[in-house]
Amino acid sequence: MACKQFDVVADYLQIPGNERARLMYPKRSLTVALPIHCDDGSTRVFTGYRVQHHLTLGPTKGGLRYHPDVTLGEVAALAMWMSWKCALTGLPYGGAKGGIECDPRKLSTAELERLTRRFTQEMIPFIGPQVDVMAPDLGTNEQVMAWMMDTYSVYMGHSVPSIVTGKPVGIGGSVGRREATGRGVGYLVNRAMDTLRMEADGATAVVQGYGNVGSIAALSLAKYGVRVIAVSDAYGGIYNRKGINLWKLDEHLAKSKTVTGFAEADAITNEQLLITPCDILVPAALERQITEANVGKIQCRILAEAANGPTTPEADLILDKRPEMFIIPDVLCNAGGVIVSYFEWVQDLQSFFWTETEVVDKLFRTLESAYIQVLNMSRKRNISMRMAALSVGIKRVQEAKRTRGLFP
Ligand code: NAD
């Protein structure tokens, strides 16, 4: 999917054939076997991956995902998207992604810690604050980042907070990092509503995936006055036409660990959720959720791609023929996370920490600049927002590679 998308943009940008492979192939890919002791006394071997897409603009940067479907191909695609996202938002990074094929819900905390430490140990020759910096993604969180930082620091003999971002504030994390992706989604949806001259007050939103990104995006939209009418997680969805009380939902979530079963809403499936009529649809779970099969039934005014790759290229072709739908493509929509990760890395390197107001202000200014560039390009050249966003990102990497030349 990422390669197909790259080819379409490369055709549009008329990138010569001999530069394409250089832009497309990941620089480094590593697969590791991860044996750990399980709580029941058995030993299990998991598989972990890390792909660093390009190192032309600085270290690589990208999340680490724990999910049963993780493969090398998926990680490579996500790494490529990270490259375009970092370039689009002007960050001095190449893209990377990592993952472990596992179901974190079926592992105890002790097993997760052993798995994370083993993975970090295997990665030591491959990572570093100036080489490759990880962050949380699907199925990982601040605690996982803390274990990674600790393992790396023990190995180095001193604390190295800049080895990961998205770690707890108490050990060198940045205020506002946990909320950054969802907050950025909220900011960009609000900007899209301005562009479309839509009123936030009374607009309705549907959010697929009520995890880190989805829950904060929902809250952020609610703060702008939007009514969140449906949300979901891996167990199913809930719907209330009058709007879901997100504060009460959080209380329910704290007890039952899923949004399903919330008393003040009806149960719906994830399939129904995606085609629920609304003003703003926010896929914030997995990739390939909006496909040829359901894209025709989607009824929203703004599609805010908080997840990475939620729309397949086939569905995208159909969306191109539905100009009534305004798309905030993933490389722009969820960029808030990597932007504040960059701020965290900078703060760690300088050992000088900013206030939340400074972080949020810089985040919104960076997103604003990217949004305006993408919107202007899309309008001026009459291309989709996705094509515009990818063009800006890919062009920057292409120019950097050209300027640096080819060694030797
Ligand atoms: P998370 O693990 O915190 O939350 C994911 C949520 O999706 C959970 O509620 C999970 O139950 C739900 N889910 C899983 N499978 C589902 C399914 N089939 N249908 C509906 N819901 C499902 O992960 P996250 O960090 O919120 O990441 C979500 C998406 O955002 C991913 O695509 C990730 O790559 C992307 N993203 C995350 C960040 C970040 O800072 N965390 C930054 C950029 C992009």
Tab-separated table of C-alpha atoms and ligand atoms in Angstrom:
chain	number	residue	atom	x	y	z
A	1	MET	CA	0.000	0.000	0.000
A	2	ALA	CA	2.793	2.421	0.943
A	3	CYS	CA	4.773	1.499	-2.196
A	4	LYS	CA	1.737	1.918	-4.461
A	5	GLN	CA	1.055	5.272	-2.889
A	6	PHE	CA	4.700	6.286	-3.335
A	7	ASP	CA	4.597	5.353	-7.046
A	8	VAL	CA	1.499	7.493	-7.614
A	9	VAL	CA	3.139	10.510	-5.955
A	10	ALA	CA	6.480	9.864	-7.696
A	11	ASP	CA	4.650	9.882	-11.060
A	12	TYR	CA	2.960	13.141	-10.120
A	13	LEU	CA	6.286	14.701	-9.039
A	14	GLN	CA	8.013	13.212	-12.107
A	15	ILE	CA	10.775	11.723	-9.969
A	16	PRO	CA	13.316	10.055	-12.295
A	17	GLY	CA	13.465	6.261	-12.162
A	18	ASN	CA	17.011	6.139	-10.750
A	19	GLU	CA	15.994	8.166	-7.697
A	20	ARG	CA	12.844	6.185	-6.900
A	21	ALA	CA	14.393	3.010	-5.536
A	22	ARG	CA	16.717	5.084	-3.370
A	23	LEU	CA	13.728	6.889	-1.896
A	24	MET	CA	11.589	3.802	-1.492
A	25	TYR	CA	13.813	1.047	-0.056
A	26	PRO	CA	14.348	1.043	3.709
A	27	LYS	CA	17.961	1.700	4.652
A	28	ARG	CA	18.094	-0.945	7.377
A	29	SER	CA	15.732	-3.720	8.506
A	30	LEU	CA	16.316	-5.996	11.456
A	31	THR	CA	14.392	-9.087	12.592
A	32	VAL	CA	15.153	-10.528	16.016
A	33	ALA	CA	14.104	-13.630	17.954
A	34	LEU	CA	13.086	-12.810	21.506
A	35	PRO	CA	13.088	-15.714	23.952
A	36	ILE	CA	11.565	-14.945	27.364
A	37	HIS	CA	10.629	-16.859	30.511
A	38	CYS	CA	6.830	-16.891	30.916
A	39	ASP	CA	5.083	-16.789	34.297
A	40	ASP	CA	4.054	-20.454	33.997
A	41	GLY	CA	7.715	-21.549	33.789
A	42	SER	CA	7.705	-22.119	30.010
A	43	THR	CA	9.943	-20.323	27.504
A	44	ARG	CA	8.418	-18.598	24.489
A	45	VAL	CA	10.137	-17.041	21.518
A	46	PHE	CA	8.581	-13.899	20.014
A	47	THR	CA	9.616	-12.131	16.812
A	48	GLY	CA	10.515	-8.442	16.789
A	49	TYR	CA	11.242	-6.045	13.937
A	50	ARG	CA	12.744	-2.624	13.403
A	51	VAL	CA	12.948	-0.827	10.072
A	52	GLN	CA	14.848	2.445	9.560
A	53	HIS	CA	13.648	3.954	6.311
A	54	HIS	CA	16.205	6.699	5.628
A	55	LEU	CA	18.944	8.481	7.553
A	56	THR	CA	19.453	11.420	5.221
A	57	LEU	CA	18.047	14.132	7.479
A	58	GLY	CA	19.085	12.894	10.915
A	59	PRO	CA	18.318	9.961	13.194
A	60	THR	CA	15.282	7.844	12.425
A	61	LYS	CA	12.164	8.200	14.522
A	62	GLY	CA	9.083	6.060	14.913
A	63	GLY	CA	6.853	4.025	17.150
A	64	LEU	CA	7.047	0.513	18.505
A	65	ARG	CA	3.909	-1.588	18.148
A	66	TYR	CA	2.803	-4.704	20.058
A	67	HIS	CA	0.143	-6.539	18.053
A	68	PRO	CA	-0.461	-10.144	16.890
A	69	ASP	CA	-0.537	-9.096	13.198
A	70	VAL	CA	2.792	-7.239	13.128
A	71	THR	CA	4.959	-8.275	10.150
A	72	LEU	CA	8.167	-6.962	8.602
A	73	GLY	CA	6.161	-5.632	5.626
A	74	GLU	CA	3.763	-3.715	7.846
A	75	VAL	CA	6.619	-2.215	9.835
A	76	ALA	CA	8.441	-1.227	6.624
A	77	ALA	CA	5.318	0.524	5.292
A	78	LEU	CA	4.807	2.391	8.556
A	79	ALA	CA	8.500	3.418	8.533
A	80	MET	CA	8.118	4.870	5.045
A	81	TRP	CA	5.050	6.879	6.076
A	82	MET	CA	6.987	8.191	9.074
A	83	SER	CA	9.630	9.542	6.673
A	84	TRP	CA	7.088	11.555	4.697
A	85	LYS	CA	5.404	12.732	7.910
A	86	CYS	CA	8.659	13.973	9.483
A	87	ALA	CA	9.646	15.737	6.261
A	88	LEU	CA	6.202	17.313	5.864
A	89	THR	CA	6.356	18.803	9.348
A	90	GLY	CA	10.006	19.891	8.947
A	91	LEU	CA	11.509	17.585	11.594
A	92	PRO	CA	15.200	16.599	11.267
A	93	TYR	CA	14.426	12.877	11.147
A	94	GLY	CA	13.999	9.949	8.831
A	95	GLY	CA	11.179	7.497	9.468
A	96	ALA	CA	11.345	4.223	11.377
A	97	LYS	CA	8.949	1.730	12.895
A	98	GLY	CA	9.228	-1.352	15.034
A	99	GLY	CA	7.007	-4.053	16.353
A	100	ILE	CA	6.740	-7.309	18.241
A	101	GLU	CA	4.323	-9.978	17.083
A	102	CYS	CA	2.419	-10.537	20.338
A	103	ASP	CA	-0.924	-9.881	21.993
A	104	PRO	CA	-0.091	-7.574	24.916
A	105	ARG	CA	-3.525	-8.207	26.446
A	106	LYS	CA	-2.559	-11.855	26.937
A	107	LEU	CA	0.779	-11.151	28.642
A	108	SER	CA	1.261	-10.289	32.310
A	109	THR	CA	3.036	-7.060	33.250
A	110	ALA	CA	6.131	-9.058	34.222
A	111	GLU	CA	6.137	-10.847	30.839
A	112	LEU	CA	5.706	-7.564	28.984
A	113	GLU	CA	8.645	-6.114	30.888
A	114	ARG	CA	10.866	-9.116	30.081
A	115	LEU	CA	9.855	-8.961	26.407
A	116	THR	CA	10.516	-5.220	26.189
A	117	ARG	CA	13.909	-5.485	27.888
A	118	ARG	CA	14.928	-8.404	25.665
A	119	PHE	CA	13.883	-6.492	22.532
A	120	THR	CA	15.828	-3.403	23.666
A	121	GLN	CA	18.888	-5.541	24.376
A	122	GLU	CA	18.714	-7.047	20.864
A	123	MET	CA	18.346	-3.541	19.394
A	124	ILE	CA	21.367	-1.991	21.147
A	125	PRO	CA	23.748	-2.185	18.134
A	126	PHE	CA	21.009	-0.653	15.973
A	127	ILE	CA	19.671	2.299	18.013
A	128	GLY	CA	20.908	5.441	19.791
A	129	PRO	CA	19.852	9.056	20.389
A	130	GLN	CA	21.623	10.049	17.140
A	131	VAL	CA	20.739	6.834	15.283
A	132	ASP	CA	17.164	5.715	15.947
A	133	VAL	CA	14.700	6.846	18.623
A	134	MET	CA	11.568	4.832	19.471
A	135	ALA	CA	8.179	5.969	20.813
A	136	PRO	CA	4.878	4.339	21.817
A	137	ASP	CA	2.406	3.104	19.225
A	138	LEU	CA	-0.422	0.574	19.135
A	139	GLY	CA	-0.259	-1.666	22.215
A	140	THR	CA	2.703	0.118	23.859
A	141	ASN	CA	2.722	2.983	26.357
A	142	GLU	CA	4.823	5.156	28.669
A	143	GLN	CA	5.731	2.193	30.868
A	144	VAL	CA	7.129	0.273	27.895
A	145	MET	CA	9.242	3.328	27.007
A	146	ALA	CA	10.481	3.551	30.623
A	147	TRP	CA	11.659	-0.102	30.500
A	148	MET	CA	13.413	0.543	27.191
A	149	MET	CA	15.157	3.632	28.517
A	150	ASP	CA	16.214	1.783	31.651
A	151	THR	CA	17.623	-1.195	29.723
A	152	TYR	CA	19.591	1.053	27.362
A	153	SER	CA	20.821	3.257	30.236
A	154	VAL	CA	21.988	0.257	32.294
A	155	TYR	CA	23.928	-0.937	29.248
A	156	MET	CA	25.543	2.495	28.711
A	157	GLY	CA	26.295	2.997	32.415
A	158	HIS	CA	24.451	6.306	32.679
A	159	SER	CA	20.923	7.639	32.096
A	160	VAL	CA	20.091	8.214	28.444
A	161	PRO	CA	16.585	9.701	28.367
A	162	SER	CA	16.924	10.747	24.698
A	163	ILE	CA	16.933	7.073	23.585
A	164	VAL	CA	13.097	7.015	23.538
A	165	THR	CA	10.266	9.528	23.551
A	166	GLY	CA	6.802	9.185	25.024
A	167	LYS	CA	8.245	8.135	28.399
A	168	PRO	CA	6.863	9.264	31.767
A	169	VAL	CA	7.481	12.937	32.600
A	170	GLY	CA	9.266	11.963	35.842
A	171	ILE	CA	12.177	10.343	33.941
A	172	GLY	CA	12.664	12.896	31.171
A	173	GLY	CA	9.397	12.721	29.241
A	174	SER	CA	7.783	15.880	27.916
A	175	VAL	CA	4.619	17.340	29.332
A	176	GLY	CA	1.947	17.137	26.653
A	177	ARG	CA	3.473	14.157	24.797
A	178	ARG	CA	0.806	11.646	25.830
A	179	GLU	CA	-1.936	13.978	24.617
A	180	ALA	CA	-0.059	15.284	21.554
A	181	THR	CA	-1.435	13.062	18.789
A	182	GLY	CA	-5.087	13.300	19.834
A	183	ARG	CA	-4.775	17.002	20.586
A	184	GLY	CA	-3.267	17.547	17.135
A	185	VAL	CA	-6.171	15.643	15.564
A	186	GLY	CA	-8.591	17.938	17.421
A	187	TYR	CA	-6.692	21.040	16.291
A	188	LEU	CA	-6.649	19.991	12.634
A	189	VAL	CA	-10.329	18.996	12.608
A	190	ASN	CA	-11.111	22.408	14.054
A	191	ARG	CA	-9.045	24.043	11.276
A	192	ALA	CA	-10.838	21.928	8.682
A	193	MET	CA	-14.176	23.097	10.105
A	194	ASP	CA	-12.953	26.716	9.713
A	195	THR	CA	-11.942	25.983	6.121
A	196	LEU	CA	-15.353	24.471	5.372
A	197	ARG	CA	-17.133	27.221	7.361
A	198	MET	CA	-18.720	24.583	9.565
A	199	GLU	CA	-19.866	25.292	13.119
A	200	ALA	CA	-18.152	23.095	15.717
A	201	ASP	CA	-21.047	23.568	18.088
A	202	GLY	CA	-23.516	20.783	17.430
A	203	ALA	CA	-21.354	18.964	14.873
A	204	THR	CA	-21.186	15.199	15.475
A	205	ALA	CA	-18.147	12.909	15.594
A	206	VAL	CA	-17.546	9.155	15.492
A	207	VAL	CA	-14.226	7.729	16.728
A	208	GLN	CA	-12.994	4.220	15.920
A	209	GLY	CA	-10.405	3.023	18.475
A	210	TYR	CA	-10.673	4.565	21.918
A	211	GLY	CA	-7.008	4.196	22.876
A	212	ASN	CA	-4.400	6.865	23.490
A	213	VAL	CA	-5.046	8.760	20.247
A	214	GLY	CA	-8.804	8.174	19.891
A	215	SER	CA	-9.744	9.060	23.461
A	216	ILE	CA	-7.757	12.310	23.495
A	217	ALA	CA	-9.003	13.233	20.020
A	218	ALA	CA	-12.587	12.694	21.232
A	219	LEU	CA	-11.998	14.803	24.329
A	220	SER	CA	-10.315	17.523	22.327
A	221	LEU	CA	-13.226	17.608	19.843
A	222	ALA	CA	-15.704	17.759	22.751
A	223	LYS	CA	-13.806	20.774	24.090
A	224	TYR	CA	-14.303	22.522	20.730
A	225	GLY	CA	-18.063	21.896	21.148
A	226	VAL	CA	-18.400	18.769	18.990
A	227	ARG	CA	-20.813	16.007	20.100
A	228	VAL	CA	-19.131	12.572	20.107
A	229	ILE	CA	-21.936	10.121	19.264
A	230	ALA	CA	-20.060	6.819	18.842
A	231	VAL	CA	-16.734	5.304	19.862
A	232	SER	CA	-15.262	1.795	19.785
A	233	ASP	CA	-12.351	-0.416	20.715
A	234	ALA	CA	-11.203	-3.925	19.804
A	235	TYR	CA	-14.190	-5.401	21.717
A	236	GLY	CA	-16.941	-3.399	19.932
A	237	GLY	CA	-18.596	0.003	19.805
A	238	ILE	CA	-21.166	2.171	21.587
A	239	TYR	CA	-23.598	4.736	20.183
A	240	ASN	CA	-25.722	7.514	21.674
A	241	ARG	CA	-27.421	9.911	19.260
A	242	LYS	CA	-27.485	12.653	21.901
A	243	GLY	CA	-23.748	12.407	22.549
A	244	ILE	CA	-21.615	10.284	24.869
A	245	ASN	CA	-20.541	11.737	28.206
A	246	LEU	CA	-16.794	11.157	27.839
A	247	TRP	CA	-16.010	11.815	31.491
A	248	LYS	CA	-18.471	9.108	32.580
A	249	LEU	CA	-17.127	6.842	29.857
A	250	ASP	CA	-13.627	7.234	31.320
A	251	GLU	CA	-14.932	6.064	34.712
A	252	HIS	CA	-16.510	3.033	33.021
A	253	LEU	CA	-13.271	2.362	31.112
A	254	ALA	CA	-11.171	2.492	34.271
A	255	LYS	CA	-13.322	-0.291	35.748
A	256	SER	CA	-14.037	-2.545	32.762
A	257	LYS	CA	-11.039	-1.819	30.445
A	258	THR	CA	-13.369	-1.553	27.428
A	259	VAL	CA	-15.915	0.991	26.175
A	260	THR	CA	-18.434	-1.815	25.581
A	261	GLY	CA	-21.109	-2.256	28.226
A	262	PHE	CA	-21.314	1.510	28.928
A	263	ALA	CA	-24.774	2.032	30.402
A	264	GLU	CA	-25.620	5.320	28.657
A	265	ALA	CA	-25.244	4.067	25.060
A	266	ASP	CA	-26.360	1.274	22.721
A	267	ALA	CA	-24.012	-1.429	21.457
A	268	ILE	CA	-22.890	-1.296	17.800
A	269	THR	CA	-20.266	-3.194	15.835
A	270	ASN	CA	-17.097	-1.613	14.445
A	271	GLU	CA	-18.516	-2.135	10.940
A	272	GLN	CA	-21.699	-0.212	11.813
A	273	LEU	CA	-19.691	2.482	13.552
A	274	LEU	CA	-17.708	3.350	10.429
A	275	ILE	CA	-20.867	3.929	8.380
A	276	THR	CA	-22.756	5.873	11.064
A	277	PRO	CA	-23.831	9.259	9.624
A	278	CYS	CA	-21.775	12.025	11.273
A	279	ASP	CA	-19.924	15.254	10.466
A	280	ILE	CA	-16.482	14.021	11.538
A	281	LEU	CA	-15.220	10.442	11.253
A	282	VAL	CA	-11.982	9.648	13.097
A	283	PRO	CA	-10.472	6.211	12.434
A	284	ALA	CA	-7.933	5.903	15.296
A	285	ALA	CA	-7.260	2.153	15.463
A	286	LEU	CA	-5.630	0.078	12.741
A	287	GLU	CA	-4.759	0.393	9.068
A	288	ARG	CA	-7.034	-0.746	6.188
A	289	GLN	CA	-10.350	0.026	7.903
A	290	ILE	CA	-11.851	2.057	5.037
A	291	THR	CA	-11.891	-0.239	2.043
A	292	GLU	CA	-13.591	-0.618	-1.321
A	293	ALA	CA	-16.338	-2.539	0.501
A	294	ASN	CA	-17.410	0.194	2.922
A	295	VAL	CA	-16.137	3.480	1.462
A	296	GLY	CA	-19.352	4.055	-0.501
A	297	LYS	CA	-21.383	3.838	2.698
A	298	ILE	CA	-19.338	6.283	4.725
A	299	GLN	CA	-21.297	9.413	5.505
A	300	CYS	CA	-19.189	12.207	6.935
A	301	ARG	CA	-18.054	15.675	5.988
A	302	ILE	CA	-14.526	15.431	7.445
A	303	LEU	CA	-12.468	12.238	7.483
A	304	ALA	CA	-9.668	12.736	10.006
A	305	GLU	CA	-7.171	9.880	9.650
A	306	ALA	CA	-5.779	9.631	13.167
A	307	ALA	CA	-4.542	6.050	12.601
A	308	ASN	CA	-1.752	5.281	10.153
A	309	GLY	CA	-2.998	3.994	6.804
A	310	PRO	CA	-6.690	3.561	7.695
A	311	THR	CA	-7.758	4.025	4.041
A	312	THR	CA	-6.691	1.568	1.331
A	313	PRO	CA	-5.462	2.995	-2.028
A	314	GLU	CA	-8.525	1.433	-3.720
A	315	ALA	CA	-10.876	3.223	-1.307
A	316	ASP	CA	-8.858	6.381	-1.786
A	317	LEU	CA	-9.555	6.352	-5.534
A	318	ILE	CA	-13.264	6.288	-4.716
A	319	LEU	CA	-12.861	9.080	-2.152
A	320	ASP	CA	-11.222	11.200	-4.862
A	321	LYS	CA	-14.594	11.142	-6.607
A	322	ARG	CA	-16.391	12.370	-3.485
A	323	PRO	CA	-15.198	15.991	-3.211
A	324	GLU	CA	-17.875	16.706	-0.608
A	325	MET	CA	-15.679	14.826	1.849
A	326	PHE	CA	-12.690	16.741	3.270
A	327	ILE	CA	-9.808	14.415	4.129
A	328	ILE	CA	-7.084	15.164	6.633
A	329	PRO	CA	-4.567	12.491	5.536
A	330	ASP	CA	-2.766	10.429	8.167
A	331	VAL	CA	0.712	11.871	7.528
A	332	LEU	CA	-0.680	15.251	8.543
A	333	CYS	CA	-3.541	14.285	10.871
A	334	ASN	CA	-1.545	12.270	13.427
A	335	ALA	CA	1.726	14.217	13.111
A	336	GLY	CA	1.180	15.809	16.540
A	337	GLY	CA	2.708	12.726	18.156
A	338	VAL	CA	6.046	12.849	16.375
A	339	ILE	CA	6.199	16.648	16.648
A	340	VAL	CA	6.042	16.531	20.453
A	341	SER	CA	8.347	13.487	20.422
A	342	TYR	CA	10.840	15.746	18.647
A	343	PHE	CA	10.306	18.392	21.355
A	344	GLU	CA	10.898	15.715	24.011
A	345	TRP	CA	14.156	14.599	22.324
A	346	VAL	CA	15.366	18.214	22.077
A	347	GLN	CA	14.536	18.817	25.767
A	348	ASP	CA	16.356	15.612	26.786
A	349	LEU	CA	19.462	16.498	24.765
A	350	GLN	CA	19.574	19.949	26.387
A	351	SER	CA	18.387	18.812	29.839
A	352	PHE	CA	16.155	21.867	29.754
A	353	PHE	CA	12.415	21.353	30.030
A	354	TRP	CA	9.496	23.425	28.746
A	355	THR	CA	6.076	24.141	30.212
A	356	GLU	CA	2.919	22.575	28.800
A	357	THR	CA	1.862	25.969	27.382
A	358	GLU	CA	5.158	26.183	25.452
A	359	VAL	CA	4.795	22.626	24.159
A	360	VAL	CA	1.176	23.047	23.032
A	361	ASP	CA	1.865	26.444	21.465
A	362	LYS	CA	4.823	25.085	19.456
A	363	LEU	CA	2.803	21.992	18.502
A	364	PHE	CA	-0.101	24.021	17.126
A	365	ARG	CA	2.237	26.379	15.256
A	366	THR	CA	4.031	23.449	13.592
A	367	LEU	CA	0.720	21.804	12.651
A	368	GLU	CA	-0.682	25.097	11.369
A	369	SER	CA	2.248	25.596	9.039
A	370	ALA	CA	1.938	22.045	7.669
A	371	TYR	CA	-1.853	22.371	7.306
A	372	ILE	CA	-1.601	25.637	5.373
A	373	GLN	CA	1.088	24.251	3.042
A	374	VAL	CA	-0.971	21.152	2.289
A	375	LEU	CA	-4.258	23.034	1.870
A	376	ASN	CA	-2.692	25.662	-0.416
A	377	MET	CA	-0.969	23.071	-2.560
A	378	SER	CA	-4.124	20.983	-2.802
A	379	ARG	CA	-6.142	24.006	-3.943
A	380	LYS	CA	-3.521	25.545	-6.233
A	381	ARG	CA	-2.773	22.314	-8.082
A	382	ASN	CA	-6.253	20.824	-7.774
A	383	ILE	CA	-4.971	17.630	-6.141
A	384	SER	CA	-6.234	15.723	-3.106
A	385	MET	CA	-5.063	16.652	0.385
A	386	ARG	CA	-3.300	13.271	0.566
A	387	MET	CA	-1.430	13.821	-2.695
A	388	ALA	CA	-0.445	17.316	-1.519
A	389	ALA	CA	0.781	16.128	1.899
A	390	LEU	CA	2.789	13.226	0.466
A	391	SER	CA	4.212	15.441	-2.295
A	392	VAL	CA	5.572	17.974	0.199
A	393	GLY	CA	7.147	15.211	2.312
A	394	ILE	CA	8.594	13.111	-0.517
A	395	LYS	CA	9.945	16.162	-2.362
A	396	ARG	CA	11.862	17.290	0.732
A	397	VAL	CA	13.508	13.897	1.157
A	398	GLN	CA	14.288	13.742	-2.573
A	399	GLU	CA	15.925	17.179	-2.463
A	400	ALA	CA	17.945	16.304	0.650
A	401	LYS	CA	19.232	13.114	-1.011
A	402	ARG	CA	20.096	15.018	-4.189
A	403	THR	CA	21.922	17.741	-2.272
A	404	ARG	CA	23.936	15.298	-0.180
A	405	GLY	CA	24.767	13.200	-3.249
A	406	LEU	CA	25.704	9.533	-3.350
A	407	PHE	CA	28.664	8.172	-1.375
A	408	PRO	CA	31.219	7.005	-2.509
B	1	NAD	P1	-3.662	2.275	21.507
B	1	NAD	O1	-3.189	0.883	21.642
B	1	NAD	O2	-3.537	3.201	22.663
B	1	NAD	O3	-5.207	2.276	21.083
B	1	NAD	C1	-5.715	1.572	20.001
B	1	NAD	C2	-7.210	1.409	20.205
B	1	NAD	O4	-7.774	0.784	19.049
B	1	NAD	C3	-7.575	0.548	21.400
B	1	NAD	O5	-8.712	1.101	22.039
B	1	NAD	C4	-7.934	-0.786	20.753
B	1	NAD	O6	-8.836	-1.554	21.557
B	1	NAD	C5	-8.584	-0.297	19.488
B	1	NAD	N1	-8.662	-1.319	18.438
B	1	NAD	C6	-7.781	-2.295	18.131
B	1	NAD	N2	-8.261	-3.031	17.110
B	1	NAD	C7	-9.456	-2.490	16.779
B	1	NAD	C8	-10.428	-2.802	15.797
B	1	NAD	N3	-10.267	-3.838	14.960
B	1	NAD	N4	-11.526	-2.023	15.724
B	1	NAD	C9	-11.693	-0.988	16.575
B	1	NAD	N5	-10.817	-0.653	17.513
B	1	NAD	C10	-9.709	-1.385	17.613
B	1	NAD	O7	-2.919	2.866	20.209
B	1	NAD	P2	-2.735	4.383	19.794
B	1	NAD	O8	-1.381	4.824	20.249
B	1	NAD	O9	-3.939	5.155	20.180
B	1	NAD	O10	-2.644	4.252	18.206
B	1	NAD	C11	-3.801	4.220	17.385
B	1	NAD	C12	-3.420	4.536	15.952
B	1	NAD	O11	-2.807	5.819	15.910
B	1	NAD	C13	-2.406	3.577	15.314
B	1	NAD	O12	-2.700	3.458	13.935
B	1	NAD	C14	-1.090	4.298	15.483
B	1	NAD	O13	-0.133	3.891	14.535
B	1	NAD	C15	-1.551	5.723	15.276
B	1	NAD	N6	-0.645	6.735	15.837
B	1	NAD	C16	-0.360	6.764	17.173
B	1	NAD	C17	0.466	7.753	17.673
B	1	NAD	C18	0.751	7.891	19.153
B	1	NAD	O14	1.344	8.907	19.544
B	1	NAD	N7	0.348	6.961	19.993
B	1	NAD	C19	1.038	8.721	16.795
B	1	NAD	C20	0.724	8.655	15.447
B	1	NAD	C21	-0.124	7.656	14.979
